[in-house]
mmCIF file of C-alpha atoms in Angstrom:
data_model
loop_
_atom_site.group_PDB
_atom_site.id
_atom_site.type_symbol
_atom_site.label_atom_id
_atom_site.label_comp_id
_atom_site.label_asym_id
_atom_site.label_seq_id
_atom_site.Cartn_x
_atom_site.Cartn_y
_atom_site.Cartn_z
ATOM 1 C CA MET B 1 -6.653 3.602 -25.701
ATOM 2 C CA PRO B 2 -6.017 2.396 -21.983
ATOM 3 C CA ASP B 3 -5.123 -2.091 -22.072
ATOM 4 C CA GLN B 4 -8.241 -4.482 -21.443
ATOM 5 C CA LEU B 5 -7.935 -6.027 -17.333
ATOM 6 C CA PRO B 6 -5.602 -9.077 -17.216
ATOM 7 C CA ASN B 7 -7.120 -9.886 -14.195
ATOM 8 C CA SER B 8 -10.448 -10.710 -12.469
ATOM 9 C CA GLN B 9 -11.988 -7.364 -11.266
ATOM 10 C CA THR B 10 -15.662 -7.697 -9.639
ATOM 11 C CA PRO B 11 -17.376 -4.144 -10.560
ATOM 12 C CA ALA B 12 -18.562 -2.418 -7.788
ATOM 13 C CA PRO B 13 -22.194 -2.763 -8.403
ATOM 14 C CA ALA B 14 -21.460 -7.057 -8.090
ATOM 15 C CA GLY B 15 -19.194 -6.363 -5.529
ATOM 16 C CA ALA B 16 -21.682 -4.038 -3.223
ATOM 17 C CA ALA B 17 -24.683 -6.306 -4.019
ATOM 18 C CA ALA B 18 -23.064 -8.908 -2.851
ATOM 19 C CA LEU B 19 -21.535 -7.241 0.491
ATOM 20 C CA SER B 20 -25.614 -6.331 0.963
ATOM 21 C CA SER B 21 -26.945 -9.747 0.449
ATOM 22 C CA GLY B 22 -24.806 -11.172 2.701
ATOM 23 C CA SER B 23 -25.925 -12.447 6.885
ATOM 24 C CA SER B 24 -24.094 -10.174 8.641
ATOM 25 C CA ALA B 25 -23.782 -6.143 9.060
ATOM 26 C CA LYS B 26 -20.216 -6.107 8.550
ATOM 27 C CA PRO B 27 -18.306 -3.795 6.013
ATOM 28 C CA LEU B 28 -16.053 -6.112 4.065
ATOM 29 C CA GLN B 29 -15.735 -9.684 3.742
ATOM 30 C CA PHE B 30 -12.899 -11.792 3.733
ATOM 31 C CA GLN B 31 -13.274 -15.214 1.880
ATOM 32 C CA GLN B 32 -10.052 -17.604 1.783
ATOM 33 C CA LEU B 33 -10.296 -19.120 -1.624
ATOM 34 C CA GLN B 34 -7.089 -21.227 -0.942
ATOM 35 C CA SER B 35 -3.715 -21.888 0.899
ATOM 36 C CA CYS B 36 -0.296 -22.975 0.179
ATOM 37 C CA ALA B 37 0.787 -26.191 1.781
ATOM 38 C CA ASN B 38 3.730 -25.324 3.533
ATOM 39 C CA THR B 39 3.877 -21.919 3.637
ATOM 40 C CA SER B 40 1.315 -19.683 4.801
ATOM 41 C CA ALA B 41 0.512 -18.114 1.362
ATOM 42 C CA ARG B 42 -3.008 -17.548 0.672
ATOM 43 C CA LEU B 43 -5.222 -16.640 -2.296
ATOM 44 C CA GLY B 44 -8.204 -15.070 -1.098
ATOM 45 C CA ARG B 45 -10.860 -12.064 -1.490
ATOM 46 C CA VAL B 46 -12.187 -9.101 0.057
ATOM 47 C CA THR B 47 -15.786 -7.581 -0.870
ATOM 48 C CA THR B 48 -17.210 -4.085 0.342
ATOM 49 C CA PRO B 49 -19.354 -1.904 -0.670
ATOM 50 C CA HIS B 50 -17.242 -0.281 -3.616
ATOM 51 C CA GLY B 51 -16.650 -4.158 -4.879
ATOM 52 C CA SER B 52 -14.408 -6.635 -4.708
ATOM 53 C CA PHE B 53 -10.710 -7.437 -4.678
ATOM 54 C CA ASP B 54 -8.476 -9.931 -5.032
ATOM 55 C CA THR B 55 -5.437 -11.290 -2.436
ATOM 56 C CA PRO B 56 -2.370 -11.317 -2.263
ATOM 57 C CA ALA B 57 -3.151 -7.771 -3.943
ATOM 58 C CA PHE B 58 -1.130 -4.400 -4.080
ATOM 59 C CA MET B 59 -2.689 -1.125 -3.697
ATOM 60 C CA PRO B 60 -1.187 1.842 -5.860
ATOM 61 C CA VAL B 61 -0.545 4.847 -4.131
ATOM 62 C CA GLY B 62 -2.804 8.111 -4.392
ATOM 63 C CA THR B 63 -1.312 10.525 -1.745
ATOM 64 C CA GLN B 64 -3.159 13.384 -2.493
ATOM 65 C CA GLY B 65 -6.389 11.711 -4.092
ATOM 66 C CA THR B 66 -4.918 11.258 -7.357
ATOM 67 C CA VAL B 67 -2.017 8.381 -8.644
ATOM 68 C CA LYS B 68 0.468 11.310 -9.963
ATOM 69 C CA GLY B 69 -0.128 11.594 -13.736
ATOM 70 C CA ILE B 70 -2.383 7.999 -13.903
ATOM 71 C CA LEU B 71 -5.944 7.968 -15.387
ATOM 72 C CA PRO B 72 -8.063 5.704 -13.438
ATOM 73 C CA ASP B 73 -8.328 3.585 -16.372
ATOM 74 C CA GLN B 74 -4.712 3.239 -17.324
ATOM 75 C CA LEU B 75 -4.673 2.127 -13.393
ATOM 76 C CA ARG B 76 -7.468 -0.313 -14.131
ATOM 77 C CA ALA B 77 -5.715 -1.414 -17.307
ATOM 78 C CA ALA B 78 -2.880 -2.276 -15.632
ATOM 79 C CA GLY B 79 -5.025 -4.394 -13.002
ATOM 80 C CA ALA B 80 -4.807 -2.626 -9.976
ATOM 81 C CA GLN B 81 -8.604 -3.070 -8.122
ATOM 82 C CA ILE B 82 -8.165 -0.822 -4.699
ATOM 83 C CA LEU B 83 -6.717 2.376 -4.680
ATOM 84 C CA LEU B 84 -4.804 3.974 -1.030
ATOM 85 C CA ALA B 85 -5.196 7.245 -0.195
ATOM 86 C CA ASN B 86 -3.130 9.596 2.757
ATOM 87 C CA THR B 87 -4.935 10.640 5.190
ATOM 88 C CA TYR B 88 -2.719 13.249 6.726
ATOM 89 C CA HIS B 89 -2.526 15.176 3.201
ATOM 90 C CA LEU B 90 -6.181 15.255 2.591
ATOM 91 C CA MET B 91 -7.602 16.540 6.144
ATOM 92 C CA LEU B 92 -4.711 19.360 5.707
ATOM 93 C CA ARG B 93 -6.076 19.961 1.756
ATOM 94 C CA PRO B 94 -8.556 20.233 0.484
ATOM 95 C CA GLY B 95 -9.584 19.046 3.956
ATOM 96 C CA SER B 96 -11.980 15.944 4.860
ATOM 97 C CA ALA B 97 -14.905 17.881 4.539
ATOM 98 C CA VAL B 98 -14.460 19.873 1.026
ATOM 99 C CA ILE B 99 -13.892 16.253 0.123
ATOM 100 C CA ALA B 100 -17.419 15.146 1.458
ATOM 101 C CA GLN B 101 -19.025 17.973 -0.364
ATOM 102 C CA LEU B 102 -17.343 16.289 -3.524
ATOM 103 C CA GLY B 103 -19.216 13.789 -3.116
ATOM 104 C CA ASP B 104 -16.536 11.854 -1.284
ATOM 105 C CA LEU B 105 -12.928 10.339 -2.093
ATOM 106 C CA HIS B 106 -14.595 8.066 -4.997
ATOM 107 C CA ARG B 107 -16.077 10.824 -6.469
ATOM 108 C CA VAL B 108 -13.180 12.996 -6.338
ATOM 109 C CA MET B 109 -10.552 10.537 -7.493
ATOM 110 C CA ALA B 110 -12.908 9.091 -9.649
ATOM 111 C CA TRP B 111 -12.829 5.341 -9.111
ATOM 112 C CA GLU B 112 -15.681 3.221 -8.096
ATOM 113 C CA GLY B 113 -13.495 0.868 -6.582
ATOM 114 C CA PRO B 114 -12.386 0.106 -3.470
ATOM 115 C CA ILE B 115 -10.433 2.694 -1.463
ATOM 116 C CA LEU B 116 -8.104 2.451 1.664
ATOM 117 C CA THR B 117 -7.032 5.726 3.671
ATOM 118 C CA ASP B 118 -4.458 5.152 6.528
ATOM 119 C CA SER B 119 -5.228 7.213 9.778
ATOM 120 C CA GLY B 120 -1.955 9.630 9.053
ATOM 121 C CA GLY B 121 -0.227 8.478 11.606
ATOM 122 C CA PHE B 122 2.725 7.329 10.272
ATOM 123 C CA GLN B 123 2.778 10.811 8.326
ATOM 124 C CA VAL B 124 2.496 12.558 11.118
ATOM 125 C CA PHE B 125 5.288 11.430 13.213
ATOM 126 C CA SER B 126 7.685 10.623 10.706
ATOM 127 C CA LEU B 127 7.496 13.819 8.245
ATOM 128 C CA ALA B 128 6.208 16.561 10.352
ATOM 129 C CA ASP B 129 8.128 19.248 11.899
ATOM 130 C CA LEU B 130 6.892 18.205 15.362
ATOM 131 C CA ASN B 131 5.755 19.746 18.451
ATOM 132 C CA ARG B 132 3.986 17.837 20.685
ATOM 133 C CA ILE B 133 3.318 14.283 21.204
ATOM 134 C CA THR B 134 1.110 13.177 24.491
ATOM 135 C CA ASP B 135 -0.751 10.021 24.845
ATOM 136 C CA SER B 136 -3.877 12.011 23.933
ATOM 137 C CA GLY B 137 -1.966 12.510 20.393
ATOM 138 C CA VAL B 138 0.147 15.130 18.849
ATOM 139 C CA ILE B 139 0.095 18.527 18.088
ATOM 140 C CA PHE B 140 2.282 19.160 14.632
ATOM 141 C CA LYS B 141 3.616 22.164 12.470
ATOM 142 C CA SER B 142 1.563 21.717 8.808
ATOM 143 C CA HIS B 143 3.733 21.446 5.565
ATOM 144 C CA ILE B 144 1.474 23.674 3.519
ATOM 145 C CA ASP B 145 1.583 26.723 6.009
ATOM 146 C CA GLY B 146 2.762 26.070 9.043
ATOM 147 C CA SER B 147 -0.359 26.053 10.989
ATOM 148 C CA MET B 148 -0.468 24.568 14.265
ATOM 149 C CA VAL B 149 -2.636 21.574 13.795
ATOM 150 C CA THR B 150 -4.139 18.585 16.580
ATOM 151 C CA LEU B 151 -4.564 15.174 15.213
ATOM 152 C CA ASP B 152 -5.606 12.408 17.767
ATOM 153 C CA ALA B 153 -7.694 9.340 17.243
ATOM 154 C CA ALA B 154 -10.987 10.908 17.154
ATOM 155 C CA LYS B 155 -9.917 13.437 14.435
ATOM 156 C CA SER B 156 -8.069 10.755 12.400
ATOM 157 C CA MET B 157 -11.548 8.980 12.615
ATOM 158 C CA ALA B 158 -13.969 11.890 11.955
ATOM 159 C CA VAL B 159 -11.255 12.511 8.841
ATOM 160 C CA GLN B 160 -11.676 8.991 7.412
ATOM 161 C CA ASN B 161 -15.664 9.089 8.328
ATOM 162 C CA GLU B 162 -15.670 12.528 6.127
ATOM 163 C CA LEU B 163 -13.095 11.017 3.163
ATOM 164 C CA GLY B 164 -15.646 7.843 2.630
ATOM 165 C CA ALA B 165 -13.032 5.249 2.281
ATOM 166 C CA ASP B 166 -14.275 1.463 1.973
ATOM 167 C CA ILE B 167 -10.851 0.851 4.780
ATOM 168 C CA ILE B 168 -9.726 3.237 7.344
ATOM 169 C CA MET B 169 -6.461 2.309 9.627
ATOM 170 C CA ALA B 170 -6.810 3.269 13.120
ATOM 171 C CA PHE B 171 -4.345 5.710 14.654
ATOM 172 C CA ASP B 172 -1.203 4.358 15.983
ATOM 173 C CA GLN B 173 2.373 5.444 16.364
ATOM 174 C CA CYS B 174 4.943 4.240 14.175
ATOM 175 C CA PRO B 175 8.323 4.147 15.931
ATOM 176 C CA SER B 176 11.343 4.205 13.873
ATOM 177 C CA ALA B 177 13.308 0.686 13.857
ATOM 178 C CA ASP B 178 16.663 2.375 15.582
ATOM 179 C CA ALA B 179 13.912 3.992 18.157
ATOM 180 C CA PRO B 180 15.375 2.868 22.141
ATOM 181 C CA PRO B 181 13.307 -0.439 23.124
ATOM 182 C CA GLU B 182 10.576 2.220 25.577
ATOM 183 C CA MET B 183 10.019 4.081 23.481
ATOM 184 C CA HIS B 184 8.404 1.622 21.506
ATOM 185 C CA ARG B 185 7.143 0.236 24.120
ATOM 186 C CA THR B 186 5.613 3.390 24.686
ATOM 187 C CA ALA B 187 4.105 3.644 21.165
ATOM 188 C CA VAL B 188 2.653 -0.125 21.577
ATOM 189 C CA ASP B 189 1.046 1.642 24.714
ATOM 190 C CA ARG B 190 -0.598 4.832 22.994
ATOM 191 C CA THR B 191 -1.300 2.442 19.887
ATOM 192 C CA ILE B 192 -3.640 0.432 21.827
ATOM 193 C CA ARG B 193 -5.478 3.171 23.677
ATOM 194 C CA TRP B 194 -5.378 4.573 20.416
ATOM 195 C CA ALA B 195 -7.119 1.867 18.531
ATOM 196 C CA GLU B 196 -9.724 1.726 21.537
ATOM 197 C CA GLU B 197 -10.858 4.903 20.973
ATOM 198 C CA CYS B 198 -10.898 5.009 17.041
ATOM 199 C CA LEU B 199 -13.781 2.372 17.929
ATOM 200 C CA GLN B 200 -15.644 4.360 20.066
ATOM 201 C CA SER B 201 -15.241 7.364 17.955
ATOM 202 C CA HIS B 202 -16.062 5.442 14.293
ATOM 203 C CA GLN B 203 -19.439 6.545 13.087
ATOM 204 C CA ARG B 204 -19.617 4.368 9.781
ATOM 205 C CA PRO B 205 -19.056 1.307 10.986
ATOM 206 C CA ARG B 206 -21.349 -0.355 9.037
ATOM 207 C CA GLU B 207 -19.961 1.310 5.555
ATOM 208 C CA GLN B 208 -16.082 1.585 6.652
ATOM 209 C CA ALA B 209 -14.123 -1.335 7.930
ATOM 210 C CA LEU B 210 -12.332 -0.438 10.633
ATOM 211 C CA PHE B 211 -8.115 -2.210 10.478
ATOM 212 C CA GLY B 212 -6.401 -2.120 14.145
ATOM 213 C CA ILE B 213 -2.561 -1.461 13.785
ATOM 214 C CA VAL B 214 -0.169 -4.243 15.128
ATOM 215 C CA GLN B 215 3.308 -2.131 16.833
ATOM 216 C CA GLY B 216 6.003 -3.311 19.048
ATOM 217 C CA GLY B 217 9.293 -3.084 16.270
ATOM 218 C CA THR B 218 11.054 -6.035 15.815
ATOM 219 C CA ASP B 219 10.580 -7.043 19.526
ATOM 220 C CA ALA B 220 8.275 -10.099 19.335
ATOM 221 C CA GLN B 221 7.323 -10.483 22.638
ATOM 222 C CA LEU B 222 6.020 -6.685 21.854
ATOM 223 C CA ARG B 223 4.446 -7.088 19.375
ATOM 224 C CA ALA B 224 2.209 -10.508 20.424
ATOM 225 C CA GLU B 225 0.963 -8.293 23.140
ATOM 226 C CA CYS B 226 -0.011 -5.834 20.828
ATOM 227 C CA ALA B 227 -1.888 -8.433 18.223
ATOM 228 C CA ALA B 228 -3.320 -10.093 21.317
ATOM 229 C CA LYS B 229 -5.359 -6.582 22.912
ATOM 230 C CA LEU B 230 -6.232 -5.728 19.494
ATOM 231 C CA VAL B 231 -7.435 -8.692 17.886
ATOM 232 C CA ALA B 232 -9.608 -8.461 21.583
ATOM 233 C CA MET B 233 -11.513 -5.329 20.121
ATOM 234 C CA ASP B 234 -11.917 -7.260 16.829
ATOM 235 C CA PHE B 235 -11.717 -4.955 14.496
ATOM 236 C CA ASP B 236 -12.279 -5.774 10.864
ATOM 237 C CA GLY B 237 -8.550 -6.622 9.740
ATOM 238 C CA TYR B 238 -5.444 -5.986 10.955
ATOM 239 C CA ALA B 239 -2.317 -4.388 9.513
ATOM 240 C CA MET B 240 1.475 -5.067 10.297
ATOM 241 C CA GLY B 241 2.727 -1.380 10.750
ATOM 242 C CA GLY B 242 6.111 0.075 11.906
ATOM 243 C CA LEU B 243 7.869 -2.383 9.375
ATOM 244 C CA ALA B 244 10.160 -1.090 6.392
ATOM 245 C CA VAL B 245 11.400 1.798 8.472
ATOM 246 C CA GLY B 246 14.808 0.780 8.525
ATOM 247 C CA GLU B 247 15.114 -2.950 9.976
ATOM 248 C CA GLY B 248 16.106 -4.725 6.806
ATOM 249 C CA PHE B 249 15.185 -7.489 5.219
ATOM 250 C CA ASP B 250 16.266 -10.343 7.399
ATOM 251 C CA ALA B 251 14.560 -8.674 10.546
ATOM 252 C CA MET B 252 11.532 -7.958 8.810
ATOM 253 C CA GLN B 253 11.015 -11.671 7.436
ATOM 254 C CA ARG B 254 11.751 -12.771 11.090
ATOM 255 C CA VAL B 255 8.603 -10.429 12.729
ATOM 256 C CA LEU B 256 6.877 -11.470 9.918
ATOM 257 C CA ALA B 257 7.153 -15.039 10.842
ATOM 258 C CA GLU B 258 6.576 -14.595 14.392
ATOM 259 C CA GLY B 259 3.719 -11.952 13.890
ATOM 260 C CA VAL B 260 1.381 -13.136 11.979
ATOM 261 C CA GLY B 261 -0.039 -15.864 13.800
ATOM 262 C CA HIS B 262 -1.025 -14.066 16.598
ATOM 263 C CA LEU B 263 -3.721 -12.615 13.729
ATOM 264 C CA PRO B 264 -7.051 -14.242 12.992
ATOM 265 C CA SER B 265 -7.008 -16.337 9.913
ATOM 266 C CA ASP B 266 -10.433 -15.034 8.877
ATOM 267 C CA LYS B 267 -9.781 -11.718 8.317
ATOM 268 C CA PRO B 268 -7.348 -9.993 6.183
ATOM 269 C CA ARG B 269 -3.881 -8.761 6.708
ATOM 270 C CA TYR B 270 -2.109 -6.139 5.185
ATOM 271 C CA LEU B 271 1.465 -5.086 5.774
ATOM 272 C CA MET B 272 1.764 -1.264 5.145
ATOM 273 C CA GLY B 273 4.298 0.433 3.289
ATOM 274 C CA VAL B 274 6.013 -2.665 1.745
ATOM 275 C CA GLY B 275 7.563 -2.391 -0.852
ATOM 276 C CA TYR B 276 9.932 -4.837 -2.742
ATOM 277 C CA PRO B 277 8.845 -7.489 -4.988
ATOM 278 C CA ARG B 278 11.335 -9.855 -2.240
ATOM 279 C CA ASP B 279 9.640 -8.117 0.245
ATOM 280 C CA ILE B 280 6.410 -8.748 -1.381
ATOM 281 C CA ALA B 281 7.009 -12.408 -2.088
ATOM 282 C CA MET B 282 8.210 -13.204 1.379
ATOM 283 C CA ALA B 283 5.467 -11.714 2.896
ATOM 284 C CA VAL B 284 2.991 -13.733 1.164
ATOM 285 C CA ALA B 285 4.875 -16.965 2.009
ATOM 286 C CA SER B 286 4.259 -15.596 5.790
ATOM 287 C CA GLY B 287 0.352 -15.148 5.158
ATOM 288 C CA ILE B 288 -0.053 -11.093 4.129
ATOM 289 C CA ASP B 289 -2.726 -10.295 1.946
ATOM 290 C CA MET B 290 -2.477 -6.619 1.012
ATOM 291 C CA PHE B 291 0.439 -3.860 0.430
ATOM 292 C CA ASP B 292 1.024 -0.442 -0.674
ATOM 293 C CA CYS B 293 4.089 1.663 -1.441
ATOM 294 C CA VAL B 294 5.252 3.727 -3.688
ATOM 295 C CA LEU B 295 8.085 2.656 -5.997
ATOM 296 C CA PRO B 296 5.963 1.950 -8.470
ATOM 297 C CA THR B 297 5.351 5.483 -9.127
ATOM 298 C CA ARG B 298 8.022 7.612 -7.621
ATOM 299 C CA ASN B 299 10.501 5.501 -9.190
ATOM 300 C CA GLY B 300 8.927 6.034 -12.729
ATOM 301 C CA ARG B 301 8.875 9.228 -12.067
ATOM 302 C CA ASN B 302 12.228 9.537 -11.649
ATOM 303 C CA GLY B 303 12.702 7.268 -14.814
ATOM 304 C CA HIS B 304 13.519 3.897 -12.578
ATOM 305 C CA ALA B 305 12.318 1.085 -14.578
ATOM 306 C CA PHE B 306 11.169 -2.447 -12.661
ATOM 307 C CA THR B 307 12.046 -5.448 -14.444
ATOM 308 C CA ALA B 308 12.472 -9.532 -13.624
ATOM 309 C CA GLY B 309 16.089 -8.767 -15.108
ATOM 310 C CA GLY B 310 16.761 -6.164 -12.505
ATOM 311 C CA PRO B 311 15.547 -2.517 -12.696
ATOM 312 C CA VAL B 312 16.664 -0.258 -15.768
ATOM 313 C CA ARG B 313 17.417 3.356 -15.434
ATOM 314 C CA LEU B 314 16.081 4.595 -18.589
ATOM 315 C CA ARG B 315 18.297 8.287 -18.261
ATOM 316 C CA ASN B 316 21.368 5.860 -18.870
ATOM 317 C CA SER B 317 23.127 6.993 -22.327
ATOM 318 C CA VAL B 318 22.764 3.171 -23.072
ATOM 319 C CA HIS B 319 19.941 3.424 -23.947
ATOM 320 C CA GLN B 320 19.947 6.383 -26.347
ATOM 321 C CA ARG B 321 19.085 4.129 -29.185
ATOM 322 C CA GLU B 322 17.753 1.242 -28.074
ATOM 323 C CA THR B 323 14.723 0.191 -30.134
ATOM 324 C CA GLY B 324 13.494 -2.227 -27.607
ATOM 325 C CA PRO B 325 10.848 -1.842 -25.483
ATOM 326 C CA ILE B 326 11.373 -1.522 -21.729
ATOM 327 C CA GLU B 327 10.472 -4.868 -20.523
ATOM 328 C CA ALA B 328 10.588 -7.718 -23.493
ATOM 329 C CA GLY B 329 6.862 -10.005 -22.503
ATOM 330 C CA CYS B 330 5.601 -7.310 -20.811
ATOM 331 C CA ASP B 331 1.819 -6.363 -21.561
ATOM 332 C CA CYS B 332 1.405 -2.628 -20.232
ATOM 333 C CA TYR B 333 0.657 0.315 -22.476
ATOM 334 C CA ALA B 334 3.966 1.730 -22.264
ATOM 335 C CA CYS B 335 5.561 -1.333 -23.522
ATOM 336 C CA ARG B 336 3.828 -2.183 -26.315
ATOM 337 C CA ASN B 337 4.103 0.922 -28.075
ATOM 338 C CA TYR B 338 7.086 2.803 -26.904
ATOM 339 C CA SER B 339 10.808 2.214 -26.790
ATOM 340 C CA ARG B 340 13.180 2.319 -24.176
ATOM 341 C CA GLY B 341 15.251 5.584 -26.765
ATOM 342 C CA ALA B 342 11.809 7.183 -27.010
ATOM 343 C CA LEU B 343 11.209 6.976 -23.250
ATOM 344 C CA ARG B 344 14.583 8.506 -22.526
ATOM 345 C CA HIS B 345 14.154 10.732 -24.488
ATOM 346 C CA PHE B 346 11.312 11.944 -23.295
ATOM 347 C CA PHE B 347 12.908 12.625 -19.555
ATOM 348 C CA PHE B 348 15.643 14.701 -20.876
ATOM 349 C CA ALA B 349 13.213 16.858 -23.076
ATOM 350 C CA GLY B 350 11.028 17.619 -20.109
ATOM 351 C CA GLU B 351 7.977 15.814 -21.309
ATOM 352 C CA MET B 352 5.290 14.558 -18.694
ATOM 353 C CA LEU B 353 4.775 11.589 -20.605
ATOM 354 C CA GLY B 354 8.222 10.133 -19.979
ATOM 355 C CA PRO B 355 7.328 9.659 -16.417
ATOM 356 C CA ILE B 356 3.947 8.638 -16.891
ATOM 357 C CA LEU B 357 5.004 5.593 -18.737
ATOM 358 C CA VAL B 358 7.567 4.467 -16.996
ATOM 359 C CA SER B 359 4.287 4.542 -14.019
ATOM 360 C CA VAL B 360 2.081 2.492 -15.723
ATOM 361 C CA HIS B 361 4.782 0.547 -16.290
ATOM 362 C CA ASN B 362 6.070 -0.195 -12.945
ATOM 363 C CA ILE B 363 2.194 -0.494 -11.976
ATOM 364 C CA ARG B 364 1.536 -3.192 -14.761
ATOM 365 C CA PHE B 365 4.751 -5.233 -13.404
ATOM 366 C CA TYR B 366 3.274 -5.227 -9.621
ATOM 367 C CA GLN B 367 0.329 -5.615 -10.222
ATOM 368 C CA ARG B 368 1.406 -9.008 -13.344
ATOM 369 C CA LEU B 369 3.362 -9.667 -10.197
ATOM 370 C CA MET B 370 0.555 -10.321 -7.776
ATOM 371 C CA ALA B 371 -1.794 -11.889 -10.279
ATOM 372 C CA ASP B 372 0.619 -14.561 -11.155
ATOM 373 C CA ILE B 373 1.603 -15.159 -7.094
ATOM 374 C CA ARG B 374 -2.700 -15.408 -7.030
ATOM 375 C CA ARG B 375 -2.452 -17.765 -10.068
ATOM 376 C CA VAL B 376 0.150 -19.988 -8.550
ATOM 377 C CA ILE B 377 -0.828 -20.169 -5.048
ATOM 378 C CA GLY B 378 -3.856 -21.133 -7.130
ATOM 379 C CA ASP B 379 -2.012 -23.985 -8.707
ATOM 380 C CA GLY B 380 -0.057 -25.209 -5.673
ATOM 381 C CA GLN B 381 3.333 -23.848 -7.384
ATOM 382 C CA PHE B 382 3.772 -21.149 -4.681
ATOM 383 C CA GLU B 383 6.551 -22.690 -3.282
ATOM 384 C CA THR B 384 8.213 -23.214 -6.717
ATOM 385 C CA PHE B 385 7.573 -19.507 -7.790
ATOM 386 C CA LEU B 386 9.276 -18.109 -4.464
ATOM 387 C CA ARG B 387 12.546 -20.587 -5.284
ATOM 388 C CA GLU B 388 12.620 -19.961 -9.552
ATOM 389 C CA ASP B 389 11.222 -16.695 -10.181
ATOM 390 C CA PRO B 390 13.695 -13.825 -10.400
ATOM 391 C CA ARG B 391 11.405 -11.260 -9.705
ATOM 392 C CA CYS B 392 10.612 -12.805 -5.832
ATOM 393 C CA ARG B 393 14.355 -11.943 -5.370
ATOM 394 C CA LEU B 394 14.508 -8.099 -6.591
ATOM 395 C CA GLY B 395 14.506 -6.410 -3.487
ATOM 396 C CA GLY B 396 16.563 -2.952 -1.500
ATOM 397 C CA GLY B 397 20.184 -2.762 -1.810
ATOM 398 C CA VAL B 398 20.982 -5.395 -4.052
ATOM 399 C CA PRO B 399 22.070 -4.015 -7.600
ATOM 400 C CA MET B 400 20.829 -6.315 -10.386
ATOM 401 C CA ALA B 401 21.107 -6.453 -13.789
ATOM 402 C CA GLY B 402 24.727 -3.786 -13.765
ATOM 403 C CA GLU B 403 22.367 -0.786 -12.726
ATOM 404 C CA GLU B 404 22.214 1.126 -9.569
ATOM 405 C CA THR B 405 20.096 0.618 -7.004
ATOM 406 C CA ILE B 406 16.552 1.637 -7.117
ATOM 407 C CA ALA B 407 15.503 3.883 -3.452
ATOM 408 C CA ALA B 408 13.072 3.023 -1.912
ATOM 409 C CA ALA B 409 10.969 6.503 -0.383
ATOM 410 C CA ASP B 410 8.714 7.641 1.946
ATOM 411 C CA THR B 411 5.577 8.826 1.438
ATOM 412 C CA VAL B 412 5.853 12.352 1.887
ATOM 413 C CA ASP B 413 4.732 13.569 -2.024
ATOM 414 C CA ASP B 414 3.467 11.123 -4.033
#
């Protein structure tokens, strides 16, 4: 039933063997294979104990240990090589100890490849009903049963150690873009302090790579300070956090142009929670290697499909008798087997198949984009691609192809 894998993916045993045979005791290896002559874009490969993935890479989001409605075989067929799961949600339900008893997150997700878990910090600060934030951590009210829960750097590490992902994230504070400067200053101070505590608390440093997260809002000096202190701690990789939180495309571009250069070139760089194809293409040009976002699956469940010509809203009546696929030339299972008219019917009939198929298409759309980006970097054609490929202009707030704008969303329930 699933498509054949359209781009390279190293099986888990081969990736694990490559890692264990190396001289480094680190749980992650990053190899830069090629770079763009006139941008900071780079082609690479990350090897973990559960296999390798090619970069630039996009990680589908499986918040609660599953990418909603999508089988692992379908994810692999779409080209996904690494998945993301959410520490906050899994800590609350079913609990990291239960995940560990079930055989760790790879077993629960039936995913043999690499997995990344976030620290839980973003969800705590942006989504939970907060009680108190201090320099030590945060006490918040569970959205499940209303109980009070404490989360700090040590707890985040303990939970992620039990979950068993290949890449785990340091606990950080992520303010909104419009937060006052003093809040960003406080968030950076806490993020640095908690990063040190995460390193001290990390109990599986030879099995799980730990990434530090750079905060600082749109303040270039604050970002540089945060990056310098985190780089001095020698994390296995680094993330740019606190973006795609309302600052806008131009501000994000400026922050990346100014800030990515502060991160070491021999380690992977991850832009958290991004995003639209235009955001990804711009960030790749800035030197970013890894991305995640709920857009493909969340919008798929709501009948919004990504295409190179712009978003397609399948609930619109214009598609009722449309016999063509979501996107001509797309090789995903949905486009090879179903018409727009059939998909529209599934949505109005309340059938699960509609949201599943459009999510499969959207994931494949993103993975085709990443595969094409990797190809053109390797061919020395990335600048031309960035200038000419219409996908590099697909972004939030820009109506395209006569359709309504696809709205970005947070990661509350994906």
